């Protein structure tokens, strides 16, 4: 899992450009930016500052830069901080300078990306801070915004969290429905092991310590202890004793994360990071 | 603007199918649902209930239905309520029944759409309720999730709100930067009027009553009274006296919306509805 | 509505590039330009002039430039006039210079765009000239070439015309079928007003002065006086008396446009501009 | 080349559906059909007739049918004539019946396709009639509407014409620029023959009888006699004497086509068919 | 890893349809199937049999079925065997019956998919047979045909093989270049472990037993023993002693696979399966 | 048909970029190159050599270059040979130098393209060499890899072969099924001639000399002598006597090609070139 010292590697342009392009087209519609086209003369240049109106952790500057560049290649976007940086309220995060029409036309899309991704990063950072006295790490889920999974998972990393699976195809996560179909945790794990390639890990969600026992006996790679009371989490961790990775989930907030982490679990997964974190308010001001 | 009695018309399938398809592909990756493919036998059918774990307003059932249908046409999706319905915690919103593999594979994407859209609808409904003793209506902004604007605007309607512009091209909204470039509110409005077609309305954002005066003199269609104190809002509404549509924005919460609305403004716009509303928790349970 | 003094703002590259790219792929097929590849050696450069073989108004030079650039970035495209310029027969409109293979391969697509768009602009300019002694303006309709609406609407602006709605979603236009369903003009307008956001204008098509009366009573933004005799148009304009925008349509030609305009209507809409205007003949000659 | 007895085979749905889908999305924008959604209640059905307001040849009914079907699968589209049929003014060409919302929403796109394609077919038919006393056939060019080449070429066939090449890659057409680069007609043909596969024909454009002589000597498959006086055309045909296909082009109108054809040429090519033919006016009326 | 008893689960239609659609468009070009359209009358139906001209293992019947269905929904495709079935030379694998135009138009694309995928499956089966007396399993690599990875990996499963990673993002595979950059196997593994999520496995390629020792010490999940002599493979397997999954690669043929497998390795990976396996000759015959 | 002296013209970037982009996205998945991102630090540059591990003919260097450029524009790709060059085992074909992350991330996709295309070119070259003492030329078929037809046909040209049709729409190829439907070779040819445009050639597949006689009588452009014994091939060539292009197919190998060619046929077509040629092993080594 990702430690604080792991690098935050930018997403390849080839992965993010389709998103930014599509978002710009969504905003431009068929006729483009009527207001700016009507009012801002050709040749006028603007210098603006992208600034955080709240404190938090910034993510998504590459997407913001790309939004301006795709509208107007002559715009200069100079990031003043890097993705993953914690910023204070009012902090400048980038300079955006160039043809005024382009700056104003791309502004909203650029901000929509960076404020949303920074919101995810900031929420992650808050939880990560709450567990930093323990060995636990904060991880996200597949409860992401449709079409934005790659950039939301990136934002979780920017906030100091780790990533759970990216989709249905890069790991096995056996849930209660699968166990019910298979008849038992053991049989579900057996079927999965038989089916998948050698580089695919298997995690199983358990709700009781009896199920946990069974899962460990079947040699699972990771266990998801779902909605367990703290006491059971502790006992679960003791039972696991390093034989599998342990993940806790359910009712995680900045207030509860610390005590959950203190049970000794390796991971705490939080859907809220990607499905409900509010944006970090970031705006564009005349410089 | 949309009244409570206006119908909520479903989005055409041709508009939403590309989103659902793309979201499924995002989740399936290259190899599909490893867990389900390994464990769930062909021929097994499941009956499940989609249920709200919190009270709120439901939106997005068509997208959920489509997610199941695109994975497996044999799945039957029966909506038990309509989009826009207020539901109590625990309420069933749909029956999903059919081949188990398909149900489990499409589940997460279906829920990601419906829980997010219901979150937007529920947040809207809360604000709409707070102003229902007045003539004011709640409207959204362009601060939407990239690529999801059409369905988030729809969710706002489902929650009883109205829609502001859908993009840069369907109306003029003159902001402070545009006024600064033009030199004055009057000149900005003049340029816009000259530029746009006869079916395009012009709104201008004003920060002072002096600017409001100027805007009204220039014959604008709507004015956005941004972040004005309540007292000024009231005086602004009086000045306008029906000559333009009035819109208030800034620091709107369920607590403040009522008093803002009581100033007599026509509209209260809230970016939070689409950029920061938490999801409505909706899950899929064995029936 | 757009005046002659309104700027003609170039369409953003992000909007036109997909069209030009697709058109090039349509022409290249799977094997590319067999003729040029067979005959023109690598390294040979050409200097050519794009010239109007008829007088008219030019539009679409950006798309032509892009066609050459997408095939061969080393080609220099120098526009000698701007979109919207009236040119005489034989006038040079651009220099195209660079690798001969690229010039010849992109030629047809470049010309197909610029001659078609110039055809629309020229037809518009002819009608605009016919009404220039009046306050009336020429507007287009939704009877555009499938997939080319944005660039045809732009060409109308280049010719000195204004744009009607861009699609079904940026304004309401109530037609006879809608009135029939609603039961009356008044009820149709009422439903529309209730349904749409505050920045959406409502226009209604009327065929009689009685319907016009009703529409004005319902407070509509614009009225389309369809196929009315000149006498009725005049009476209609008098009845409207500035309370709504007036649009005339039906049997508009360069010969009739003047007298229609003299009735005092604000707008004259012409489907012919985009569905039937012949191209302006533009070719590429060795320089 | 295509004779009158050759069948008119429908275009595969897989080829036309992307065009119809894209055209619908272009018209729907982000918000769909505001007018219809506001006014037409769910459950209301309509019966309408698609009728030609002018006489001409119909083409594109499959695309119209698809436009309705993609918006609303419950709409029944019954063609009353087949593509290629000559119809009198006022003739009904199809019944469109079903949910009123769908009928009205898809109407404009359906008509835009069918009226444009019928315009091409009708213009072709007019020229074909003018030459029917000869062996000549009318063919189109690559001067087609960008993105619509396949359906415009189909419309030419529907009108009784034949198709020239579909793109740069399915045949060689050596023009003056190519000849200039190669140094001579003979050398240009030699290079082409060496380069292309055995199923690719070679045509060369000649402007003089001397060039024609040279082309025939080089064993070309077809010759394009561009803008030649009638006298030269006749002499050219005699010189060719069946050794190559002969094509005439330049200043072809319904008035001149007959005499050009009487020179004995095999083909008369007309760019106007696809770049400048006006639409055939087709509308949708309540049944 | 996948055992012989693991089910072969069909790929979801949503994953394969874009490939089949694109392949059909590639073959149809702009004008469709000229030959069939010219010769085969509407209404003629055909009954054909898809038959293997060589013995082998069949894969890709769903793609073949889809090719016919996308061209003509009225075609009935009845698979006579399932993907993964071993067939004798001359065996019938499917009945294809319906409108003759559709059958002939889709034939080549259908066969191109099924013969290629069956080629991969057959090559895999041959290797799998060669190692069936051991515990080793045959796995593929990322040396797949561009754009066809998902279906080639599926074909490997159909042939009784297992899948290695599907891409750069679902597992870590540390190669010599990475080790060189990191400075040592240990450091490379450390960096990987720190970086990736908890469900991502780490494999390292080693060329010497010393490197293997180091890798095991660093706690890697799997080791790729690249191009090692048989003797070293045996010693490597002994050293590993169940602490990691062992994979051998390099110079694997049906002749050598058995002895490589007898060294006790878990996996034998073969790029040849997907980059160089010849097709299985499958044709369509009149029934 | 293409002679050895015909130029090998590069495919336009606009045609190949979508393939390379899609292949990179296929490999990157949602999370990108985990291994490289984890291990290779920003700022590290690498110099590598792309080298052929076997002797053969190189093709696809432009696609390889594009793979690197799309991932990292700062990478310098210097081709040391041109497509179509014969190289010895161990020969360097290109230098790839730049940011290490980009080099390693794009490596596999670049190699997958160039090794596959070089495999096709090399197989073609081997057959071309076997017939070089005759007038025969080697041609490919439509049995290509789905989605890769354009680049495989290009690779055939790079190997010294010629191209058969690119799809169903650029030439007529009448096969046994078509003849059966038409009733006779003569009638099939008649229908085709009537249907297609003047630049479309017609080839017919014949299995007997009687059919050949019939085809020649009907004035066909080319005949495919399918699976005929050598003796019949010779007699067929004599019968044809220059009246049509002759193509032989069936059981062509480097061993048999020479004698087939010596029968005097113009073309020998080989599906194996594109459906079953093994790759040319090309790798990337530290420089």
mmCIF file of C-alpha atoms in Angstrom, chain C residues 8 18 22 38 51 62 69 80 85 89 96 131 133 147 169 174 182 192 194 197 209 213 231-232 238 253 262 273:
data_model
loop_
_atom_site.group_PDB
_atom_site.id
_atom_site.type_symbol
_atom_site.label_atom_id
_atom_site.label_comp_id
_atom_site.label_asym_id
_atom_site.label_seq_id
_atom_site.Cartn_x
_atom_site.Cartn_y
_atom_site.Cartn_z
ATOM 1 C CA UNK C 8 -17.574 37.750 -35.935
ATOM 2 C CA UNK C 18 -13.734 16.882 -34.984
ATOM 3 C CA UNK C 22 -13.931 13.229 -39.728
ATOM 4 C CA UNK C 38 1.786 7.459 -56.579
ATOM 5 C CA UNK C 51 -9.400 31.806 -55.131
ATOM 6 C CA UNK C 62 -10.352 28.267 -40.329
ATOM 7 C CA UNK C 69 -2.765 21.325 -41.023
ATOM 8 C CA UNK C 80 -5.718 36.936 -47.307
ATOM 9 C CA UNK C 85 -15.337 39.575 -46.235
ATOM 10 C CA UNK C 89 -14.910 37.069 -58.726
ATOM 11 C CA UNK C 96 -1.488 27.527 -49.280
ATOM 12 C CA UNK C 131 -33.380 44.557 -46.100
ATOM 13 C CA UNK C 133 -32.901 49.986 -45.475
ATOM 14 C CA UNK C 147 -23.982 17.406 -38.280
ATOM 15 C CA UNK C 169 -33.047 22.894 -26.014
ATOM 16 C CA UNK C 174 -44.356 26.616 -30.042
ATOM 17 C CA UNK C 182 -52.418 22.234 -25.669
ATOM 18 C CA UNK C 192 -43.955 26.332 -21.510
ATOM 19 C CA UNK C 194 -44.044 26.780 -16.137
ATOM 20 C CA UNK C 197 -35.801 27.903 -16.696
ATOM 21 C CA UNK C 209 -54.086 37.907 -35.957
ATOM 22 C CA UNK C 213 -53.621 38.725 -29.933
ATOM 23 C CA UNK C 231 -51.124 43.391 -45.046
ATOM 24 C CA UNK C 232 -51.506 41.119 -42.049
ATOM 25 C CA UNK C 238 -48.797 47.375 -35.181
ATOM 26 C CA UNK C 253 -36.422 35.587 -51.679
ATOM 27 C CA UNK C 262 -40.811 47.110 -44.790
ATOM 28 C CA UNK C 273 -29.997 29.770 -46.305
#
